[in-house]
């Protein structure tokens, strides 16, 4: 029978073999080794040969997996500086206080996580003692993305160095009193400590990659040299299942982000059990990262394993480690020496012989305690290798035991993620293991005490000295006293006030024209960060390519196909545009990094991210919450907005809901402008509020969401009536009346209605205004509702003020005061968008909207389908007036028949 391997096609078969005889000799040598020394020896020689080839720079496919051993041999480990015994004591105090904090909080039912930091303590402590640069270091210091569930350990360290008190720790997850600590890293809740919100798993690694990339962007553009800053992302092996966790790995390697290190705590457990019960998560991650072009460092085994590897003269131990699934490794952690001898060593005669040389204590030390992530020397070696590696990002796969040092009731137990407390006896056992001087008398009424060696103790002095040498406390968020950015020239905004005359201009194009003027501003133009996910031409932004350039760390290594054209595709090392390709998640990560540069780097940057509106809040709303948590500032622009404006794209691409989702985010100021001059006014005020002189009581840490449309229409001039500017920003103003619009109403005492419309819907309202007057004798005033959400928020604040005994009238009620007739509101979104303000409108209220799924058709047909076109508005208006007895009921039926509704 023919060996199938002999006829397996290979890519090499496509190449001519210039010396078949030499090739045959190499193959024969491999066959001989396999026959004489066995397949394991042959595989070993092949791997070592491929490693040598890779080291010599030969163009061969990389090995995606290495053996299940440490990347850095014990003999090659550098000696860690500092005082190992002092660092051990510091880590012991932090372990204790992290567990005590969560246990004490459990009495109040607030929960918390103990096991994560217990497994990762040395991963953090080694970094804090020797690597993580503080804010006073070169550049902007390092950026630390702390694993959310490890937050108790970070609080414990801040307590040890005097930044937190016992009162703070006792208010863990109890923030309402003012002295509490948020459960996870939340800059909005603890803005002096946390920089990056990370507990929404997957967003931390994605954001870390784009933060490292944005650091390079700032440096290459000459904004600020932050080349000394390093980004560290601490992640869980279970977290790597989130698609966002690995979505941008190729970007990081493609751009050579050697200022980035992922530290993945491989404790082999997620919330419910093993991460890869029947497989090996470390090997899987190694292959994934190596395949993406990352430098991979594995720190799996502690020093107790050195003796075992020295005894492994046949490779049997390495083979066994490679084949044992993770769930079985977890089982070894909970079983005795006899079980391990039989199940692990008993499968191979060579291993059985090795086990005969080992004591039970040695076996238990290796399998219960000794992991690469639990030894400062191993972790230091990995970190040092990572920061010294150039040309690619590094991932460190550090194996640990979840619940390490917490006792047999915690270590490697499937349920330990949900276990929130230790008993007093378990704490006493932990105390003895950690060698902490905490007497039994301090356990009063069953309450575990916090431990602290004293503000002037050797441990605290050492900790503070190490942090001072590294540039100050960490983690820490800096609030910079930045001078307000100068306002751009007024003409950039005023040019929109006169309208476009007879020229049709879509509001998307109006926004882009405004940005083109603003990026030319001598004072602030360089601070704009245009972000677009491969849709610049859709939005008419291609003219920015040659003038601003598309950022690329490699510049432009080719001649673009359109080089002879005016708007050619220009990439540059100092390019200003971030054209991300088809990744809304990546674009949002860009936006977050740019929008928080005022704090991270002390440089105010003005990002605007323009995207198909249905691919924003619908797809990346979690990142927009992250943006709000991180106190980001900038402009999100949902283009081709509305349920009926993007013709032909169908239900998935019809946005009838983004303002609804945006309204749920307290940091988002959501606007649906109808006209170019409204966009100019909103952007102008947004720049003032976020980057200039904010008014007293205004929160600068907000971001704007603007919906703009691809429907070209004549842009009117800005009305000269008083209050227009205030109305644009607050959310509502009267655009015209029936009289000022010049429509003819036959009767002097004609019935009147107020039409409120936002975005492109105002054009349907204006047509309806004319039809109502000319065909039905009804006078209609048209109002532009630039922000239903801001109107609602103002009204809610007025309600809250009334409860405090303060007299305050909602703006929407004040604006509509005295307006005759009922109110009919319409938008290109679900009815609940305008209905947000219904309860504060004194007039009779009704609304129209595009509820339901979208569909592919013309704009006119889609609007008729949803009942929001001009004719539908007319019928709805007549129906509303008929209910009030102001028009005949027969008029409603007549209008329906006339317009074919």
mmCIF file of N, CA and C in Angstrom, residues 355-427:
data_model
loop_
_atom_site.group_PDB
_atom_site.id
_atom_site.type_symbol
_atom_site.label_atom_id
_atom_site.label_comp_id
_atom_site.label_asym_id
_atom_site.label_seq_id
_atom_site.Cartn_x
_atom_site.Cartn_y
_atom_site.Cartn_z
ATOM 1 N N UNK A 355 10.735 9.032 38.367
ATOM 2 C CA UNK A 355 9.950 9.242 39.579
ATOM 3 C C UNK A 355 10.543 8.503 40.774
ATOM 4 N N UNK A 356 11.215 7.365 40.493
ATOM 5 C CA UNK A 356 11.842 6.630 41.578
ATOM 6 C C UNK A 356 12.951 7.406 42.255
ATOM 7 N N UNK A 357 13.482 8.416 41.578
ATOM 8 C CA UNK A 357 14.555 9.248 42.143
ATOM 9 C C UNK A 357 14.023 10.464 42.894
ATOM 10 N N UNK A 358 12.679 10.637 42.883
ATOM 11 C CA UNK A 358 12.082 11.832 43.452
ATOM 12 C C UNK A 358 11.299 11.508 44.709
ATOM 13 N N UNK A 359 11.439 12.359 45.721
ATOM 14 C CA UNK A 359 10.645 12.197 46.937
ATOM 15 C C UNK A 359 9.233 12.692 46.696
ATOM 16 N N UNK A 360 8.322 12.287 47.573
ATOM 17 C CA UNK A 360 6.951 12.785 47.476
ATOM 18 C C UNK A 360 6.922 14.302 47.623
ATOM 19 N N UNK A 361 7.720 14.817 48.543
ATOM 20 C CA UNK A 361 7.741 16.270 48.742
ATOM 21 C C UNK A 361 8.190 16.991 47.469
ATOM 22 N N UNK A 362 9.163 16.408 46.783
ATOM 23 C CA UNK A 362 9.643 17.034 45.555
ATOM 24 C C UNK A 362 8.554 17.031 44.496
ATOM 25 N N UNK A 363 7.853 15.927 44.367
ATOM 26 C CA UNK A 363 6.775 15.838 43.380
ATOM 27 C C UNK A 363 5.683 16.857 43.689
ATOM 28 N N UNK A 364 5.308 16.963 44.947
ATOM 29 C CA UNK A 364 4.252 17.909 45.318
ATOM 30 C C UNK A 364 4.719 19.347 45.143
ATOM 31 N N UNK A 365 5.973 19.599 45.438
ATOM 32 C CA UNK A 365 6.498 20.959 45.233
ATOM 33 C C UNK A 365 6.388 21.343 43.763
ATOM 34 N N UNK A 366 6.729 20.436 42.886
ATOM 35 C CA UNK A 366 6.682 20.737 41.452
ATOM 36 C C UNK A 366 5.245 20.906 40.965
ATOM 37 N N UNK A 367 4.405 19.983 41.298
ATOM 38 C CA UNK A 367 3.070 19.953 40.709
ATOM 39 C C UNK A 367 2.060 20.838 41.445
ATOM 40 N N UNK A 368 2.321 21.193 42.683
ATOM 41 C CA UNK A 368 1.394 22.025 43.447
ATOM 42 C C UNK A 368 1.818 23.489 43.482
ATOM 43 N N UNK A 369 3.107 23.767 43.486
ATOM 44 C CA UNK A 369 3.557 25.119 43.786
ATOM 45 C C UNK A 369 4.389 25.779 42.695
ATOM 46 N N UNK A 370 5.236 25.028 42.064
ATOM 47 C CA UNK A 370 6.306 25.627 41.265
ATOM 48 C C UNK A 370 5.846 25.952 39.844
ATOM 49 N N UNK A 371 5.520 27.211 39.631
ATOM 50 C CA UNK A 371 5.114 27.693 38.310
ATOM 51 C C UNK A 371 5.951 28.925 37.951
ATOM 52 N N UNK A 372 6.154 29.111 36.672
ATOM 53 C CA UNK A 372 6.982 30.234 36.224
ATOM 54 C C UNK A 372 6.431 31.584 36.620
ATOM 55 N N UNK A 373 5.096 31.699 36.701
ATOM 56 C CA UNK A 373 4.505 32.976 37.072
ATOM 57 C C UNK A 373 4.529 33.261 38.550
ATOM 58 N N UNK A 374 5.015 32.297 39.364
ATOM 59 C CA UNK A 374 5.056 32.479 40.811
ATOM 60 C C UNK A 374 6.463 32.755 41.331
ATOM 61 N N UNK A 375 7.408 32.944 40.445
ATOM 62 C CA UNK A 375 8.781 33.180 40.887
ATOM 63 C C UNK A 375 9.296 34.473 40.277
ATOM 64 N N UNK A 376 9.728 35.372 41.151
ATOM 65 C CA UNK A 376 10.170 36.694 40.711
ATOM 66 C C UNK A 376 11.319 36.592 39.713
ATOM 67 N N UNK A 377 12.229 35.648 39.913
ATOM 68 C CA UNK A 377 13.378 35.533 39.001
ATOM 69 C C UNK A 377 12.917 35.157 37.594
ATOM 70 N N UNK A 378 11.978 34.213 37.509
ATOM 71 C CA UNK A 378 11.464 33.796 36.200
ATOM 72 C C UNK A 378 10.723 34.955 35.520
ATOM 73 N N UNK A 379 9.890 35.649 36.284
ATOM 74 C CA UNK A 379 9.122 36.759 35.716
ATOM 75 C C UNK A 379 10.048 37.889 35.293
ATOM 76 N N UNK A 380 11.053 38.187 36.122
ATOM 77 C CA UNK A 380 12.006 39.244 35.770
ATOM 78 C C UNK A 380 12.713 38.922 34.456
ATOM 79 N N UNK A 381 13.133 37.673 34.303
ATOM 80 C CA UNK A 381 13.826 37.279 33.072
ATOM 81 C C UNK A 381 12.928 37.481 31.855
ATOM 82 N N UNK A 382 11.658 37.109 31.993
ATOM 83 C CA UNK A 382 10.726 37.264 30.872
ATOM 84 C C UNK A 382 10.503 38.736 30.553
ATOM 85 N N UNK A 383 10.299 39.573 31.580
ATOM 86 C CA UNK A 383 10.057 41.000 31.347
ATOM 87 C C UNK A 383 11.280 41.670 30.722
ATOM 88 N N UNK A 384 12.447 41.331 31.204
ATOM 89 C CA UNK A 384 13.667 41.936 30.671
ATOM 90 C C UNK A 384 13.846 41.563 29.202
ATOM 91 N N UNK A 385 13.596 40.311 28.883
ATOM 92 C CA UNK A 385 13.696 39.883 27.489
ATOM 93 C C UNK A 385 12.663 40.593 26.624
ATOM 94 N N UNK A 386 11.496 40.836 27.176
ATOM 95 C CA UNK A 386 10.431 41.492 26.412
ATOM 96 C C UNK A 386 10.790 42.933 26.075
ATOM 97 N N UNK A 387 11.237 43.688 27.060
ATOM 98 C CA UNK A 387 11.510 45.104 26.792
ATOM 99 C C UNK A 387 12.763 45.289 25.949
ATOM 100 N N UNK A 388 13.630 44.303 25.936
ATOM 101 C CA UNK A 388 14.848 44.412 25.134
ATOM 102 C C UNK A 388 14.666 43.902 23.710
ATOM 103 N N UNK A 389 13.571 43.193 23.462
ATOM 104 C CA UNK A 389 13.331 42.653 22.118
ATOM 105 C C UNK A 389 12.896 43.783 21.189
ATOM 106 N N UNK A 390 13.446 43.842 20.009
ATOM 107 C CA UNK A 390 13.152 44.910 19.066
ATOM 108 C C UNK A 390 12.563 44.345 17.774
ATOM 109 N N UNK A 391 11.624 45.096 17.221
ATOM 110 C CA UNK A 391 11.088 44.756 15.912
ATOM 111 C C UNK A 391 9.717 44.141 15.912
ATOM 112 N N UNK A 392 9.230 43.719 17.080
ATOM 113 C CA UNK A 392 7.904 43.098 17.147
ATOM 114 C C UNK A 392 7.402 43.188 18.577
ATOM 115 N N UNK A 393 6.102 43.127 18.771
ATOM 116 C CA UNK A 393 5.562 43.074 20.130
ATOM 117 C C UNK A 393 5.846 41.721 20.756
ATOM 118 N N UNK A 394 5.759 41.673 22.073
ATOM 119 C CA UNK A 394 6.041 40.436 22.814
ATOM 120 C C UNK A 394 4.819 40.027 23.625
ATOM 121 N N UNK A 395 4.563 38.736 23.659
ATOM 122 C CA UNK A 395 3.571 38.197 24.582
ATOM 123 C C UNK A 395 4.289 37.246 25.523
ATOM 124 N N UNK A 396 4.008 37.391 26.818
ATOM 125 C CA UNK A 396 4.551 36.502 27.840
ATOM 126 C C UNK A 396 3.428 35.596 28.306
ATOM 127 N N UNK A 397 3.623 34.307 28.151
ATOM 128 C CA UNK A 397 2.646 33.313 28.605
ATOM 129 C C UNK A 397 3.160 32.752 29.923
ATOM 130 N N UNK A 398 2.606 33.246 31.015
ATOM 131 C CA UNK A 398 3.088 32.878 32.345
ATOM 132 C C UNK A 398 2.102 31.916 32.993
ATOM 133 N N UNK A 399 2.579 30.721 33.293
ATOM 134 C CA UNK A 399 1.694 29.731 33.909
ATOM 135 C C UNK A 399 1.646 29.930 35.421
ATOM 136 N N UNK A 400 0.426 29.935 35.962
ATOM 137 C CA UNK A 400 0.228 30.109 37.392
ATOM 138 C C UNK A 400 -0.850 29.149 37.871
ATOM 139 N N UNK A 401 -1.098 29.197 39.162
ATOM 140 C CA UNK A 401 -2.182 28.434 39.774
ATOM 141 C C UNK A 401 -3.200 29.439 40.294
ATOM 142 N N UNK A 402 -4.440 29.328 39.827
ATOM 143 C CA UNK A 402 -5.471 30.243 40.292
ATOM 144 C C UNK A 402 -5.794 29.930 41.750
ATOM 145 N N UNK A 403 -5.701 30.957 42.599
ATOM 146 C CA UNK A 403 -5.907 30.749 44.026
ATOM 147 C C UNK A 403 -4.634 30.407 44.775
ATOM 148 N N UNK A 404 -3.469 30.595 44.169
ATOM 149 C CA UNK A 404 -2.184 30.278 44.782
ATOM 150 C C UNK A 404 -2.050 30.998 46.124
ATOM 151 N N UNK A 405 -1.599 30.276 47.139
ATOM 152 C CA UNK A 405 -1.371 30.715 48.526
ATOM 153 C C UNK A 405 -2.667 30.860 49.326
ATOM 154 N N UNK A 406 -3.829 30.654 48.714
ATOM 155 C CA UNK A 406 -5.093 30.811 49.443
ATOM 156 C C UNK A 406 -5.528 29.531 50.136
ATOM 157 N N UNK A 407 -4.785 28.464 49.937
ATOM 158 C CA UNK A 407 -5.107 27.219 50.617
ATOM 159 C C UNK A 407 -5.737 26.197 49.700
ATOM 160 N N UNK A 408 -5.844 24.982 50.212
ATOM 161 C CA UNK A 408 -6.354 23.873 49.405
ATOM 162 C C UNK A 408 -7.799 24.078 48.977
ATOM 163 N N UNK A 409 -8.541 24.877 49.710
ATOM 164 C CA UNK A 409 -9.936 25.112 49.353
ATOM 165 C C UNK A 409 -10.106 25.990 48.132
ATOM 166 N N UNK A 410 -9.017 26.664 47.713
ATOM 167 C CA UNK A 410 -9.103 27.570 46.573
ATOM 168 C C UNK A 410 -8.316 27.096 45.362
ATOM 169 N N UNK A 411 -7.095 26.657 45.573
ATOM 170 C CA UNK A 411 -6.169 26.434 44.475
ATOM 171 C C UNK A 411 -6.737 25.484 43.432
ATOM 172 N N UNK A 412 -6.859 25.970 42.219
ATOM 173 C CA UNK A 412 -7.275 25.198 41.042
ATOM 174 C C UNK A 412 -8.683 24.641 41.124
ATOM 175 N N UNK A 413 -9.482 25.106 42.054
ATOM 176 C CA UNK A 413 -10.858 24.627 42.127
ATOM 177 C C UNK A 413 -11.708 25.321 41.054
ATOM 178 N N UNK A 414 -12.578 24.571 40.401
ATOM 179 C CA UNK A 414 -13.384 25.136 39.312
ATOM 180 C C UNK A 414 -14.208 26.341 39.761
ATOM 181 N N UNK A 415 -14.638 26.331 40.998
ATOM 182 C CA UNK A 415 -15.550 27.380 41.481
ATOM 183 C C UNK A 415 -14.834 28.576 42.075
ATOM 184 N N UNK A 416 -13.489 28.607 42.023
ATOM 185 C CA UNK A 416 -12.810 29.639 42.816
ATOM 186 C C UNK A 416 -13.028 31.063 42.315
ATOM 187 N N UNK A 417 -13.483 31.223 41.086
ATOM 188 C CA UNK A 417 -13.758 32.580 40.623
ATOM 189 C C UNK A 417 -14.961 33.174 41.358
ATOM 190 N N UNK A 418 -15.880 32.321 41.763
ATOM 191 C CA UNK A 418 -17.073 32.795 42.460
ATOM 192 C C UNK A 418 -16.910 32.757 43.985
ATOM 193 N N UNK A 419 -15.778 32.270 44.473
ATOM 194 C CA UNK A 419 -15.568 32.170 45.924
ATOM 195 C C UNK A 419 -15.059 33.511 46.444
ATOM 196 N N UNK A 420 -15.780 34.114 47.375
ATOM 197 C CA UNK A 420 -15.560 35.504 47.753
ATOM 198 C C UNK A 420 -14.914 35.694 49.120
ATOM 199 N N UNK A 421 -14.630 34.633 49.824
ATOM 200 C CA UNK A 421 -14.101 34.831 51.171
ATOM 201 C C UNK A 421 -13.335 33.607 51.648
ATOM 202 N N UNK A 422 -12.486 33.845 52.642
ATOM 203 C CA UNK A 422 -11.777 32.795 53.359
ATOM 204 C C UNK A 422 -12.290 32.773 54.792
ATOM 205 N N UNK A 423 -12.236 31.629 55.406
ATOM 206 C CA UNK A 423 -12.580 31.534 56.817
ATOM 207 C C UNK A 423 -11.414 32.057 57.652
ATOM 208 N N UNK A 424 -11.666 32.294 58.933
ATOM 209 C CA UNK A 424 -10.596 32.746 59.822
ATOM 210 C C UNK A 424 -9.468 31.724 59.867
ATOM 211 N N UNK A 425 -9.815 30.451 59.942
ATOM 212 C CA UNK A 425 -8.777 29.418 59.970
ATOM 213 C C UNK A 425 -7.961 29.423 58.683
ATOM 214 N N UNK A 426 -8.624 29.615 57.554
ATOM 215 C CA UNK A 426 -7.897 29.670 56.272
ATOM 216 C C UNK A 426 -6.966 30.882 56.229
ATOM 217 N N UNK A 427 -7.404 31.985 56.819
ATOM 218 C CA UNK A 427 -6.528 33.154 56.873
ATOM 219 C C UNK A 427 -5.310 32.881 57.760
#
